[in-house]
Short mmCIF file of N, CA and C in Angstrom, two decimals:
data_model
loop_
_atom_site.label_atom_id
_atom_site.label_comp_id
_atom_site.label_asym_id
_atom_site.label_seq_id
_atom_site.Cartn_x
_atom_site.Cartn_y
_atom_site.Cartn_z
N UNK T 1344 9.34 -18.21 -7.13
CA UNK T 1344 10.24 -18.26 -5.97
C UNK T 1344 9.40 -18.60 -4.74
N UNK T 1345 9.71 -19.70 -4.08
CA UNK T 1345 8.91 -20.13 -2.93
C UNK T 1345 9.53 -19.73 -1.60
N UNK T 1346 10.80 -19.41 -1.59
CA UNK T 1346 11.40 -18.96 -0.33
C UNK T 1346 12.29 -17.75 -0.60
N UNK T 1347 12.43 -16.94 0.43
CA UNK T 1347 13.22 -15.71 0.32
C UNK T 1347 14.52 -15.86 1.09
N UNK T 1348 15.50 -15.13 0.64
CA UNK T 1348 16.82 -15.14 1.29
C UNK T 1348 17.13 -13.74 1.81
N UNK T 1349 18.09 -13.66 2.70
CA UNK T 1349 18.52 -12.38 3.28
C UNK T 1349 18.77 -11.35 2.17
N UNK T 1350 18.18 -10.17 2.33
CA UNK T 1350 18.37 -9.11 1.36
C UNK T 1350 17.34 -9.05 0.25
N UNK T 1351 16.48 -10.08 0.13
CA UNK T 1351 15.44 -10.06 -0.90
C UNK T 1351 14.39 -9.00 -0.58
N UNK T 1352 13.80 -8.44 -1.62
CA UNK T 1352 12.71 -7.46 -1.49
C UNK T 1352 11.43 -8.24 -1.23
N UNK T 1353 10.78 -7.97 -0.10
CA UNK T 1353 9.60 -8.74 0.31
C UNK T 1353 8.51 -7.81 0.85
N UNK T 1354 7.34 -8.38 1.08
CA UNK T 1354 6.24 -7.64 1.70
C UNK T 1354 5.76 -8.43 2.91
N UNK T 1355 5.51 -7.69 4.01
CA UNK T 1355 5.00 -8.31 5.23
C UNK T 1355 3.64 -7.72 5.59
N UNK T 1356 2.91 -8.45 6.39
CA UNK T 1356 1.58 -8.05 6.85
C UNK T 1356 1.52 -8.22 8.36
N UNK T 1357 0.83 -7.28 9.01
CA UNK T 1357 0.55 -7.47 10.42
C UNK T 1357 -0.65 -6.64 10.82
N UNK T 1358 -1.29 -7.04 11.90
CA UNK T 1358 -2.41 -6.29 12.45
C UNK T 1358 -1.83 -5.30 13.46
N UNK T 1359 -2.06 -4.00 13.22
CA UNK T 1359 -1.54 -2.96 14.10
C UNK T 1359 -2.45 -2.80 15.31
N UNK T 1360 -3.75 -2.74 15.07
CA UNK T 1360 -4.75 -2.66 16.15
C UNK T 1360 -5.87 -3.65 15.84
N UNK T 1361 -6.21 -4.47 16.80
CA UNK T 1361 -7.31 -5.42 16.61
C UNK T 1361 -8.64 -4.67 16.64
N UNK T 1362 -9.66 -5.30 16.07
CA UNK T 1362 -11.00 -4.71 16.12
C UNK T 1362 -11.35 -4.46 17.59
N UNK T 1363 -11.89 -3.30 17.89
CA UNK T 1363 -12.22 -2.96 19.27
C UNK T 1363 -11.14 -2.18 19.98
N UNK T 1364 -9.92 -2.16 19.47
CA UNK T 1364 -8.83 -1.40 20.07
C UNK T 1364 -8.65 -0.04 19.41
N UNK T 1365 -9.45 0.23 18.39
CA UNK T 1365 -9.29 1.47 17.64
C UNK T 1365 -9.90 2.64 18.40
N UNK T 1366 -9.54 3.85 18.00
CA UNK T 1366 -10.01 5.06 18.68
C UNK T 1366 -11.54 5.11 18.69
N UNK T 1367 -12.12 5.55 19.80
CA UNK T 1367 -13.59 5.54 19.91
C UNK T 1367 -14.30 6.49 18.95
N UNK T 1368 -13.62 7.49 18.43
CA UNK T 1368 -14.28 8.45 17.55
C UNK T 1368 -14.38 8.01 16.10
N UNK T 1369 -13.79 6.87 15.74
CA UNK T 1369 -13.88 6.41 14.36
C UNK T 1369 -15.28 5.83 14.10
N UNK T 1370 -15.72 5.79 12.84
CA UNK T 1370 -17.05 5.25 12.54
C UNK T 1370 -17.20 3.80 13.00
N UNK T 1371 -18.43 3.41 13.25
CA UNK T 1371 -18.71 2.05 13.75
C UNK T 1371 -18.17 1.00 12.80
N UNK T 1372 -18.32 1.25 11.49
CA UNK T 1372 -17.82 0.28 10.50
C UNK T 1372 -16.32 0.08 10.64
N UNK T 1373 -15.61 1.14 11.02
CA UNK T 1373 -14.16 1.06 11.18
C UNK T 1373 -13.80 0.36 12.50
N UNK T 1374 -14.58 0.60 13.54
CA UNK T 1374 -14.33 -0.06 14.84
C UNK T 1374 -14.40 -1.57 14.74
N UNK T 1375 -15.18 -2.07 13.80
CA UNK T 1375 -15.43 -3.51 13.70
C UNK T 1375 -14.36 -4.28 12.94
N UNK T 1376 -13.39 -3.58 12.40
CA UNK T 1376 -12.34 -4.28 11.63
C UNK T 1376 -10.97 -3.89 12.17
N UNK T 1377 -10.00 -4.77 12.04
CA UNK T 1377 -8.65 -4.44 12.52
C UNK T 1377 -7.96 -3.42 11.62
N UNK T 1378 -7.02 -2.68 12.19
CA UNK T 1378 -6.16 -1.80 11.41
C UNK T 1378 -4.98 -2.65 10.94
N UNK T 1379 -4.88 -2.83 9.63
CA UNK T 1379 -3.88 -3.71 9.06
C UNK T 1379 -2.78 -2.93 8.36
N UNK T 1380 -1.61 -3.53 8.25
CA UNK T 1380 -0.48 -2.88 7.61
C UNK T 1380 0.20 -3.87 6.67
N UNK T 1381 0.49 -3.41 5.47
CA UNK T 1381 1.34 -4.17 4.55
C UNK T 1381 2.51 -3.26 4.22
N UNK T 1382 3.72 -3.78 4.38
CA UNK T 1382 4.92 -2.97 4.18
C UNK T 1382 5.95 -3.77 3.39
N UNK T 1383 6.66 -3.06 2.51
CA UNK T 1383 7.71 -3.70 1.72
C UNK T 1383 9.07 -3.30 2.27
N UNK T 1384 10.02 -4.21 2.15
CA UNK T 1384 11.38 -3.94 2.60
C UNK T 1384 12.30 -5.10 2.28
N UNK T 1385 13.52 -5.00 2.77
CA UNK T 1385 14.53 -6.03 2.54
C UNK T 1385 14.54 -7.01 3.70
N UNK T 1386 14.51 -8.29 3.40
CA UNK T 1386 14.48 -9.34 4.41
C UNK T 1386 15.78 -9.33 5.22
N UNK T 1387 15.63 -9.32 6.54
CA UNK T 1387 16.81 -9.36 7.42
C UNK T 1387 17.10 -10.77 7.91
N UNK T 1388 16.10 -11.66 7.88
CA UNK T 1388 16.32 -13.05 8.27
C UNK T 1388 17.17 -13.74 7.20
N UNK T 1389 17.83 -14.83 7.58
CA UNK T 1389 18.66 -15.55 6.63
C UNK T 1389 17.85 -16.15 5.49
N UNK T 1390 16.70 -16.76 5.82
CA UNK T 1390 15.78 -17.25 4.80
C UNK T 1390 14.41 -17.38 5.43
N UNK T 1391 13.38 -17.39 4.58
CA UNK T 1391 12.00 -17.46 5.07
C UNK T 1391 11.08 -17.96 3.97
N UNK T 1392 9.92 -18.45 4.38
CA UNK T 1392 8.90 -18.89 3.44
C UNK T 1392 7.62 -18.09 3.71
N UNK T 1393 6.75 -18.04 2.72
CA UNK T 1393 5.48 -17.34 2.85
C UNK T 1393 4.75 -17.84 4.10
N UNK T 1394 4.22 -16.90 4.89
CA UNK T 1394 3.50 -17.24 6.11
C UNK T 1394 4.33 -17.15 7.37
N UNK T 1395 5.64 -17.11 7.24
CA UNK T 1395 6.55 -17.07 8.39
C UNK T 1395 6.68 -15.65 8.91
N UNK T 1396 6.88 -15.50 10.23
CA UNK T 1396 7.14 -14.20 10.84
C UNK T 1396 8.59 -13.82 10.56
N UNK T 1397 8.79 -12.62 10.01
CA UNK T 1397 10.13 -12.18 9.62
C UNK T 1397 10.34 -10.73 10.04
N UNK T 1398 11.58 -10.28 9.89
CA UNK T 1398 11.93 -8.88 10.12
C UNK T 1398 12.47 -8.31 8.81
N UNK T 1399 12.02 -7.08 8.49
CA UNK T 1399 12.48 -6.42 7.27
C UNK T 1399 13.08 -5.06 7.63
N UNK T 1400 13.82 -4.51 6.69
CA UNK T 1400 14.33 -3.15 6.78
C UNK T 1400 13.71 -2.38 5.62
N UNK T 1401 12.91 -1.36 5.90
CA UNK T 1401 12.25 -0.58 4.86
C UNK T 1401 13.25 0.36 4.19
N UNK T 1402 12.83 0.97 3.10
CA UNK T 1402 13.70 1.94 2.42
C UNK T 1402 14.01 3.13 3.31
N UNK T 1403 13.14 3.40 4.30
CA UNK T 1403 13.38 4.49 5.25
C UNK T 1403 14.30 4.06 6.39
N UNK T 1404 14.73 2.78 6.39
CA UNK T 1404 15.63 2.28 7.42
C UNK T 1404 14.95 1.76 8.67
N UNK T 1405 13.62 1.66 8.65
CA UNK T 1405 12.89 1.13 9.81
C UNK T 1405 12.92 -0.39 9.80
N UNK T 1406 13.06 -0.99 10.96
CA UNK T 1406 13.01 -2.44 11.10
C UNK T 1406 11.61 -2.79 11.59
N UNK T 1407 10.91 -3.61 10.82
CA UNK T 1407 9.55 -4.01 11.15
C UNK T 1407 9.42 -5.51 11.09
N UNK T 1408 8.51 -6.04 11.89
CA UNK T 1408 8.23 -7.47 11.87
C UNK T 1408 6.82 -7.70 11.35
N UNK T 1409 6.63 -8.83 10.71
CA UNK T 1409 5.33 -9.20 10.20
C UNK T 1409 5.37 -10.55 9.53
N UNK T 1410 4.21 -10.94 9.04
CA UNK T 1410 4.08 -12.22 8.35
C UNK T 1410 4.45 -12.02 6.88
N UNK T 1411 5.35 -12.82 6.38
CA UNK T 1411 5.78 -12.73 4.99
C UNK T 1411 4.62 -13.11 4.09
N UNK T 1412 4.21 -12.17 3.20
CA UNK T 1412 3.08 -12.44 2.30
C UNK T 1412 3.48 -12.42 0.83
N UNK T 1413 4.62 -11.82 0.49
CA UNK T 1413 5.03 -11.79 -0.91
C UNK T 1413 6.55 -11.65 -1.00
N UNK T 1414 7.10 -12.31 -2.00
CA UNK T 1414 8.53 -12.22 -2.29
C UNK T 1414 8.67 -11.50 -3.63
N UNK T 1415 9.47 -10.46 -3.65
CA UNK T 1415 9.65 -9.63 -4.82
C UNK T 1415 8.31 -9.10 -5.34
N UNK T 1416 7.54 -8.42 -4.46
CA UNK T 1416 6.19 -7.98 -4.82
C UNK T 1416 6.20 -6.89 -5.90
N UNK T 1417 5.19 -6.94 -6.74
CA UNK T 1417 5.06 -5.96 -7.80
C UNK T 1417 4.37 -4.71 -7.26
N UNK T 1418 4.58 -3.60 -7.94
CA UNK T 1418 3.85 -2.38 -7.63
C UNK T 1418 2.60 -2.37 -8.49
N UNK T 1419 1.44 -2.35 -7.86
CA UNK T 1419 0.18 -2.38 -8.59
C UNK T 1419 -0.54 -1.04 -8.48
N UNK T 1420 -0.21 -0.12 -9.36
CA UNK T 1420 -0.86 1.18 -9.35
C UNK T 1420 -1.99 1.15 -10.38
N UNK T 1421 -3.19 1.52 -9.93
CA UNK T 1421 -4.34 1.51 -10.82
C UNK T 1421 -5.25 2.67 -10.46
N UNK T 1422 -5.47 3.55 -11.41
CA UNK T 1422 -6.33 4.70 -11.16
C UNK T 1422 -7.76 4.44 -11.62
N UNK T 1423 -8.06 3.22 -11.99
CA UNK T 1423 -9.41 2.87 -12.39
C UNK T 1423 -9.70 3.24 -13.84
N UNK T 1424 -10.97 3.11 -14.20
CA UNK T 1424 -11.40 3.40 -15.57
C UNK T 1424 -11.51 4.89 -15.79
N UNK T 1425 -11.30 5.34 -17.02
CA UNK T 1425 -11.47 6.76 -17.32
C UNK T 1425 -12.91 7.19 -17.04
N UNK T 1426 -13.07 8.36 -16.50
CA UNK T 1426 -14.40 8.89 -16.20
C UNK T 1426 -14.80 9.86 -17.31
N UNK T 1427 -15.88 9.58 -18.03
CA UNK T 1427 -16.28 10.43 -19.15
C UNK T 1427 -16.43 11.90 -18.76
N UNK T 1428 -16.93 12.16 -17.57
CA UNK T 1428 -17.13 13.54 -17.13
C UNK T 1428 -15.81 14.31 -17.01
N UNK T 1429 -14.73 13.61 -16.79
CA UNK T 1429 -13.43 14.26 -16.61
C UNK T 1429 -12.63 14.37 -17.91
N UNK T 1430 -13.05 13.67 -18.94
CA UNK T 1430 -12.27 13.61 -20.17
C UNK T 1430 -12.23 14.96 -20.91
N UNK T 1431 -13.23 15.81 -20.74
CA UNK T 1431 -13.30 17.07 -21.49
C UNK T 1431 -12.86 18.27 -20.68
N UNK T 1432 -12.57 18.08 -19.41
CA UNK T 1432 -12.27 19.22 -18.53
C UNK T 1432 -11.05 20.02 -18.99
N UNK T 1433 -9.98 19.38 -19.41
CA UNK T 1433 -8.77 20.12 -19.79
C UNK T 1433 -9.07 21.10 -20.93
N UNK T 1434 -9.80 20.64 -21.93
CA UNK T 1434 -10.15 21.53 -23.03
C UNK T 1434 -11.06 22.66 -22.60
N UNK T 1435 -12.00 22.36 -21.70
CA UNK T 1435 -12.92 23.39 -21.20
C UNK T 1435 -12.17 24.46 -20.41
N UNK T 1436 -11.24 24.04 -19.60
CA UNK T 1436 -10.46 24.99 -18.80
C UNK T 1436 -9.60 25.86 -19.72
N UNK T 1437 -8.97 25.27 -20.73
CA UNK T 1437 -8.16 26.05 -21.67
C UNK T 1437 -9.02 27.10 -22.38
N UNK T 1438 -10.21 26.71 -22.77
CA UNK T 1438 -11.12 27.64 -23.44
C UNK T 1438 -11.50 28.79 -22.50
N UNK T 1439 -11.75 28.45 -21.24
CA UNK T 1439 -12.09 29.49 -20.26
C UNK T 1439 -10.92 30.45 -20.06
N UNK T 1440 -9.72 29.92 -20.02
CA UNK T 1440 -8.54 30.78 -19.82
C UNK T 1440 -8.29 31.69 -21.04
N UNK T 1441 -8.65 31.20 -22.21
CA UNK T 1441 -8.52 32.03 -23.42
C UNK T 1441 -9.65 33.05 -23.52
N UNK T 1442 -10.66 32.93 -22.67
CA UNK T 1442 -11.77 33.87 -22.66
C UNK T 1442 -12.84 33.54 -23.66
N UNK T 1443 -12.89 32.31 -24.11
CA UNK T 1443 -13.93 31.92 -25.06
C UNK T 1443 -15.25 31.79 -24.33
N UNK T 1444 -16.32 32.28 -24.93
CA UNK T 1444 -17.61 32.36 -24.26
C UNK T 1444 -18.31 31.01 -24.11
N UNK T 1445 -18.08 30.07 -24.99
CA UNK T 1445 -18.80 28.80 -24.97
C UNK T 1445 -18.15 27.76 -24.05
N UNK T 1446 -17.28 28.17 -23.20
CA UNK T 1446 -16.54 27.25 -22.35
C UNK T 1446 -17.38 26.68 -21.29
#
């Protein structure tokens, strides 16, 4: 899908604070980069293409403006690779709760 129509689920991007406008107490590495926002919602414009400035309505009912970056964006949840150190914890805790000495 190369263009979105009114009511389509989309994602927008915008810079909330430019580098240098951030709070002075944040780390230097943070001061040097902009505060960015990506938000998903329903397109309020009649139609739009990627890169265009649009207005959306979020699931919370907020109206936000930003640059259209995705149409019908997927949810990408990733907790990373399993950590070997964490794989045995559940069994160890159960053993401790049962009062086993080798836990």
